[in-house]
Backbone as JSON Lines, residues from 0, in Angstrom:
{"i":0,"aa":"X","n":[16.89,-20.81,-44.92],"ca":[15.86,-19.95,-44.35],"c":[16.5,-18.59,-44.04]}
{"i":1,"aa":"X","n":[16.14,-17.18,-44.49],"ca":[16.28,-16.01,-44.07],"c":[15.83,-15.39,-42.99]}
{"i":2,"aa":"X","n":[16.25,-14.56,-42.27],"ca":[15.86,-14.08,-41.18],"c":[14.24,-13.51,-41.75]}
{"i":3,"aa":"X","n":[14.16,-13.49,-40.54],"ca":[11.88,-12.78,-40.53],"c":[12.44,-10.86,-40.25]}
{"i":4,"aa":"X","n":[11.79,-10.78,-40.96],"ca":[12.03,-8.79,-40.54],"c":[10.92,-8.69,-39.85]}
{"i":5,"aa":"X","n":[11.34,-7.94,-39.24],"ca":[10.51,-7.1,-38.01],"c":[9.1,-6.74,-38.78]}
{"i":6,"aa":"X","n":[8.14,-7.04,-37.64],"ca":[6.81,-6.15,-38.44],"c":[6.93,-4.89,-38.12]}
{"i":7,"aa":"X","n":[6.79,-3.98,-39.05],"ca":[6.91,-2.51,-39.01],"c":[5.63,-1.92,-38.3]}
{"i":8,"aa":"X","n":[5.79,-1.03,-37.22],"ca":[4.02,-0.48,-36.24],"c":[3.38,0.27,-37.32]}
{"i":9,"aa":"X","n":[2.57,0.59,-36.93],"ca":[2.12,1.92,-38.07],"c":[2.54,3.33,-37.91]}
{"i":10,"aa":"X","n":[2.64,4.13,-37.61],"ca":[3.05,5.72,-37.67],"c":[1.45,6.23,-37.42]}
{"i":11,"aa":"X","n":[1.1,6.32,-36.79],"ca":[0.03,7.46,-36.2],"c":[-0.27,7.25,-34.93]}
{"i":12,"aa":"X","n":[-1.25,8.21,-34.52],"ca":[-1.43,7.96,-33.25],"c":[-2.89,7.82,-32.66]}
{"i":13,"aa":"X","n":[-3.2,6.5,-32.03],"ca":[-4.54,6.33,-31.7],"c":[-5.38,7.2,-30.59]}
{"i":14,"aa":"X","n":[-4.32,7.33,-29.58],"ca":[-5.35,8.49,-28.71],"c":[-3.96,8.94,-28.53]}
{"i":15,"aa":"X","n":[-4.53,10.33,-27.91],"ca":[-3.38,11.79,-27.5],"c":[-3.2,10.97,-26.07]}
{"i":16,"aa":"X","n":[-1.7,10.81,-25.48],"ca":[-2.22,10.54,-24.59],"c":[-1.09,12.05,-23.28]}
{"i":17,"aa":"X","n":[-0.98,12.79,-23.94],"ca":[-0.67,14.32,-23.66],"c":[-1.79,14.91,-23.16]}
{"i":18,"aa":"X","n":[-2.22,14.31,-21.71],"ca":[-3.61,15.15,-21.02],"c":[-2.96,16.28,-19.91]}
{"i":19,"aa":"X","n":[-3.36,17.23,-20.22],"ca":[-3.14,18.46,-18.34],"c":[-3.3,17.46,-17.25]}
{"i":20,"aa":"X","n":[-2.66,17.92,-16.42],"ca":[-2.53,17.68,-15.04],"c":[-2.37,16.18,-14.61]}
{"i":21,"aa":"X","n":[-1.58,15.11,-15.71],"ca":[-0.95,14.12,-15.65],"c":[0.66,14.31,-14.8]}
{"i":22,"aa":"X","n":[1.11,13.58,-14.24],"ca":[2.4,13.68,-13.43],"c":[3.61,14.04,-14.05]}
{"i":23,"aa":"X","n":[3.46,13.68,-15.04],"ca":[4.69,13.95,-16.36],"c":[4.78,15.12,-16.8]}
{"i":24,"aa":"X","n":[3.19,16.03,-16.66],"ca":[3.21,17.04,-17.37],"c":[3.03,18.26,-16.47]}
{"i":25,"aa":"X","n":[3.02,18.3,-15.22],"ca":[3.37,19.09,-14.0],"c":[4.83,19.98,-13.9]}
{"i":26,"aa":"X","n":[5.85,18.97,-14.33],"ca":[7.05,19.66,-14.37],"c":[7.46,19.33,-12.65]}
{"i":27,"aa":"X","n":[7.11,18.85,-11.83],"ca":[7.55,18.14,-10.7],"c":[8.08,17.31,-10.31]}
{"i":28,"aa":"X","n":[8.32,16.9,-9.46],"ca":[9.13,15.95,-9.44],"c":[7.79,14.59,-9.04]}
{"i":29,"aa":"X","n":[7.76,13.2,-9.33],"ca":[7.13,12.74,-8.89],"c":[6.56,12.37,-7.18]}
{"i":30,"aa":"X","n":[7.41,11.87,-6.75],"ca":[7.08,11.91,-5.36],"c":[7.59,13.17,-4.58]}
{"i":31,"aa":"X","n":[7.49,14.53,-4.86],"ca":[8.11,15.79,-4.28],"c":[7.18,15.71,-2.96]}
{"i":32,"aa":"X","n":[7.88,16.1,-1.86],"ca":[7.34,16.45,-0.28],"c":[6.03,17.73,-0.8]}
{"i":33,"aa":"X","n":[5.02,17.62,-0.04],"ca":[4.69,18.84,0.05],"c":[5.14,19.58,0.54]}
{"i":34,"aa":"X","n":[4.51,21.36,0.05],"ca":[5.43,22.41,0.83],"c":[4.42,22.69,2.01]}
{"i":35,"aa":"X","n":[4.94,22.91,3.25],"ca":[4.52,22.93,4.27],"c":[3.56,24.25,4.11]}
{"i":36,"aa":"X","n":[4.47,25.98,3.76],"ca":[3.21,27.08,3.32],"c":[2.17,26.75,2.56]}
{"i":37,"aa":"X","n":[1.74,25.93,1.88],"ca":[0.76,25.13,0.57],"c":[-0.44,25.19,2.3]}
{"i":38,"aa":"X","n":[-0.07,24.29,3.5],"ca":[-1.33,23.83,4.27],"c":[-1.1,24.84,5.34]}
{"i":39,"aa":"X","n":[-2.85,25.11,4.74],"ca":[-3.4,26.34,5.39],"c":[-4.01,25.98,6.85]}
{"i":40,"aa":"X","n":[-4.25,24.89,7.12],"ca":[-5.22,24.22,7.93],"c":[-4.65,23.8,9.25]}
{"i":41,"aa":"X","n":[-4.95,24.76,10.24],"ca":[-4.08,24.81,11.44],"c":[-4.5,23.41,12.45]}
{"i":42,"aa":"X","n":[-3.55,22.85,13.0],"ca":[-3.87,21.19,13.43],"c":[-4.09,21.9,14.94]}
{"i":43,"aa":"X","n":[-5.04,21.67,15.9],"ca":[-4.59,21.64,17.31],"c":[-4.35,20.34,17.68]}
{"i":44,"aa":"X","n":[-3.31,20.61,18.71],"ca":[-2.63,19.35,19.45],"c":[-3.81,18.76,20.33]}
{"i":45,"aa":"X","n":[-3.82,16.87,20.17],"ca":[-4.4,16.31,20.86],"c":[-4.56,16.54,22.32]}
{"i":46,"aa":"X","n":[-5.83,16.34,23.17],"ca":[-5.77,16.5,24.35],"c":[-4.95,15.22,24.96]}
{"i":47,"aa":"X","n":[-5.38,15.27,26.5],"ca":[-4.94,14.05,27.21],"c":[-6.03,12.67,26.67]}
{"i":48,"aa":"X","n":[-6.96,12.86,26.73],"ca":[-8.02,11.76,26.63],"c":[-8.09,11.44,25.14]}
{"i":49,"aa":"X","n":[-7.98,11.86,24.27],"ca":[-7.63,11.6,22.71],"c":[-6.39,11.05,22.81]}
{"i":50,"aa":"X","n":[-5.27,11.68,23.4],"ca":[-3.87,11.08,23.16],"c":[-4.31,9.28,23.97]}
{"i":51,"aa":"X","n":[-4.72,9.3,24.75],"ca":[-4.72,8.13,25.49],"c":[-5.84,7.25,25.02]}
{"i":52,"aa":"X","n":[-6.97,7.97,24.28],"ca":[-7.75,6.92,23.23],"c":[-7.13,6.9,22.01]}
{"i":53,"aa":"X","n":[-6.36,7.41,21.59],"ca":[-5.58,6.37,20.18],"c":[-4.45,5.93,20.32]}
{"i":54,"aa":"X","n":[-3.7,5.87,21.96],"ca":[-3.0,4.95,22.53],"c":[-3.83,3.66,22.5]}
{"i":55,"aa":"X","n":[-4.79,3.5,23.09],"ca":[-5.94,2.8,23.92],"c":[-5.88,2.0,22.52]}
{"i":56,"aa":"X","n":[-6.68,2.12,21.24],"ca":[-7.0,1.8,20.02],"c":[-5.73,1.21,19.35]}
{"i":57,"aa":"X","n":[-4.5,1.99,19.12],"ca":[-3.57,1.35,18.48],"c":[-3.25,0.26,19.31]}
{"i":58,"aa":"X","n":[-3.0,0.29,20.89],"ca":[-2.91,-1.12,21.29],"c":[-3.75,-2.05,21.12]}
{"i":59,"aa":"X","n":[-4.95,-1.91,21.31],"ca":[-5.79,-2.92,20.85],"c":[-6.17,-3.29,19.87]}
{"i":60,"aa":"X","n":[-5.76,-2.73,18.68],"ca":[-5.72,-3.07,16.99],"c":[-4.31,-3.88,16.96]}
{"i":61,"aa":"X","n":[-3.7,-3.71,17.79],"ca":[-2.01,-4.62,17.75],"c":[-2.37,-6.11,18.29]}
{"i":62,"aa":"X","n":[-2.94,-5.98,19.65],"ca":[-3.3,-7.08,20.06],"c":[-4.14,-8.12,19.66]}
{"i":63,"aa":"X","n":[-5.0,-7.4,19.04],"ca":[-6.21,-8.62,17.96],"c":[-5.25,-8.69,17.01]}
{"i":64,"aa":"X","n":[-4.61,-8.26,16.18],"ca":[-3.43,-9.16,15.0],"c":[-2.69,-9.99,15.5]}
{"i":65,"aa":"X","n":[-1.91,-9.73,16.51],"ca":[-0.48,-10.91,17.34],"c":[-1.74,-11.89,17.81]}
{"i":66,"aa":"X","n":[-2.82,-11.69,18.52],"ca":[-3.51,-12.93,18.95],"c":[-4.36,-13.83,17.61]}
{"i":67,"aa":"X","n":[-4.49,-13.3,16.97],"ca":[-4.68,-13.82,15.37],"c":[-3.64,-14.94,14.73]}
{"i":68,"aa":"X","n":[-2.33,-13.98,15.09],"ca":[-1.28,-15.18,14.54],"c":[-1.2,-15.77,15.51]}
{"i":69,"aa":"X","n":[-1.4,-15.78,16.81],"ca":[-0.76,-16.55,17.76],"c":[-1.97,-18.11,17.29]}
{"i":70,"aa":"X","n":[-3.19,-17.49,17.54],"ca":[-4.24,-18.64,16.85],"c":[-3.67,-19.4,15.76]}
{"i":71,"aa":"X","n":[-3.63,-18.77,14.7],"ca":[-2.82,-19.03,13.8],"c":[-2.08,-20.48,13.76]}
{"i":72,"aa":"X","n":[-1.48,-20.03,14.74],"ca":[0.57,-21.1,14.94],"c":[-0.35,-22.56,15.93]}
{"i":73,"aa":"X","n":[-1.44,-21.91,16.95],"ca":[-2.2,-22.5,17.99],"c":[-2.55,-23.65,16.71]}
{"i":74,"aa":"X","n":[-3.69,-23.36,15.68],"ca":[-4.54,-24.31,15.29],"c":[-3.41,-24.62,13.99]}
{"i":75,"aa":"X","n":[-2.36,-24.45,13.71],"ca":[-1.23,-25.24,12.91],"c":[-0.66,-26.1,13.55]}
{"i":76,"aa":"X","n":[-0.21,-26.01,15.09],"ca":[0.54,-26.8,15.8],"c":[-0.36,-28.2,16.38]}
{"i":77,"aa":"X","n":[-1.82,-27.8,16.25],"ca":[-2.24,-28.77,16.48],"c":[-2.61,-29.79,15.21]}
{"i":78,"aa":"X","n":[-2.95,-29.01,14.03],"ca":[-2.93,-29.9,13.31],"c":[-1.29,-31.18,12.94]}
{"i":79,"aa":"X","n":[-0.85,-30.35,12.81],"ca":[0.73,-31.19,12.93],"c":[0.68,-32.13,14.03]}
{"i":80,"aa":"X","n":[0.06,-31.93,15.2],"ca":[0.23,-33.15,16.15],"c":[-0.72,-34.14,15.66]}
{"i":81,"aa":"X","n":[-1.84,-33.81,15.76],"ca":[-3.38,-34.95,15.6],"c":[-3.61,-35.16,14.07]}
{"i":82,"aa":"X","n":[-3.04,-34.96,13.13],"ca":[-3.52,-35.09,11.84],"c":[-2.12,-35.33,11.23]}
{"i":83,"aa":"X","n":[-1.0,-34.6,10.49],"ca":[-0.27,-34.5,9.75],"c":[0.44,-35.34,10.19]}
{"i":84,"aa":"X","n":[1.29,-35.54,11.46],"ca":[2.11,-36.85,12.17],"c":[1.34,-37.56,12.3]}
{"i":85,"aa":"X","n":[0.7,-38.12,12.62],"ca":[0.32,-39.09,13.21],"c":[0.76,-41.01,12.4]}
């Protein structure tokens, strides 16, 4: 038995795929920082009551996840007692 040769592709091309404003074709770097002069859009600093409502919020978006897993481990640990050991 002789070796199998390679199937040869064809030579043309089905779609261009050389479009503007693809990442490759920017000349950038891919993940480059933005440049800070680029944003025009002046931020004002949070007040007290904003700073302390998305304190307020991020803690309580923390606390419904940890009490989620804590449920979690709660209704695993019981199955392991009353069902899986037994």
């Amino acid at each position: 038995m002789g070796k199998r040769q390679k199937e040869e592709l064809p030579d043309y091309t089905v779609a261009d795929m050389d479009v503007e404003g693809m990442p490759w074709n920017t000349g950038r770097k891919k993940f480059a920082m933005p440049d800070p002069a680029l944003d025009t859009e002046e931020k004002e600093p949070l007040t007290k009551e904003e700073t302390r409502a998305v304190i307020w919020l991020s803690l309580k978006a923390g606390l419904i996840v940890g009490a989620i897993f804590i449920g979690a481990a709660a209704l695993f640990f019981l199955f392991c007692v009353y069902v899986w050991l037994r």
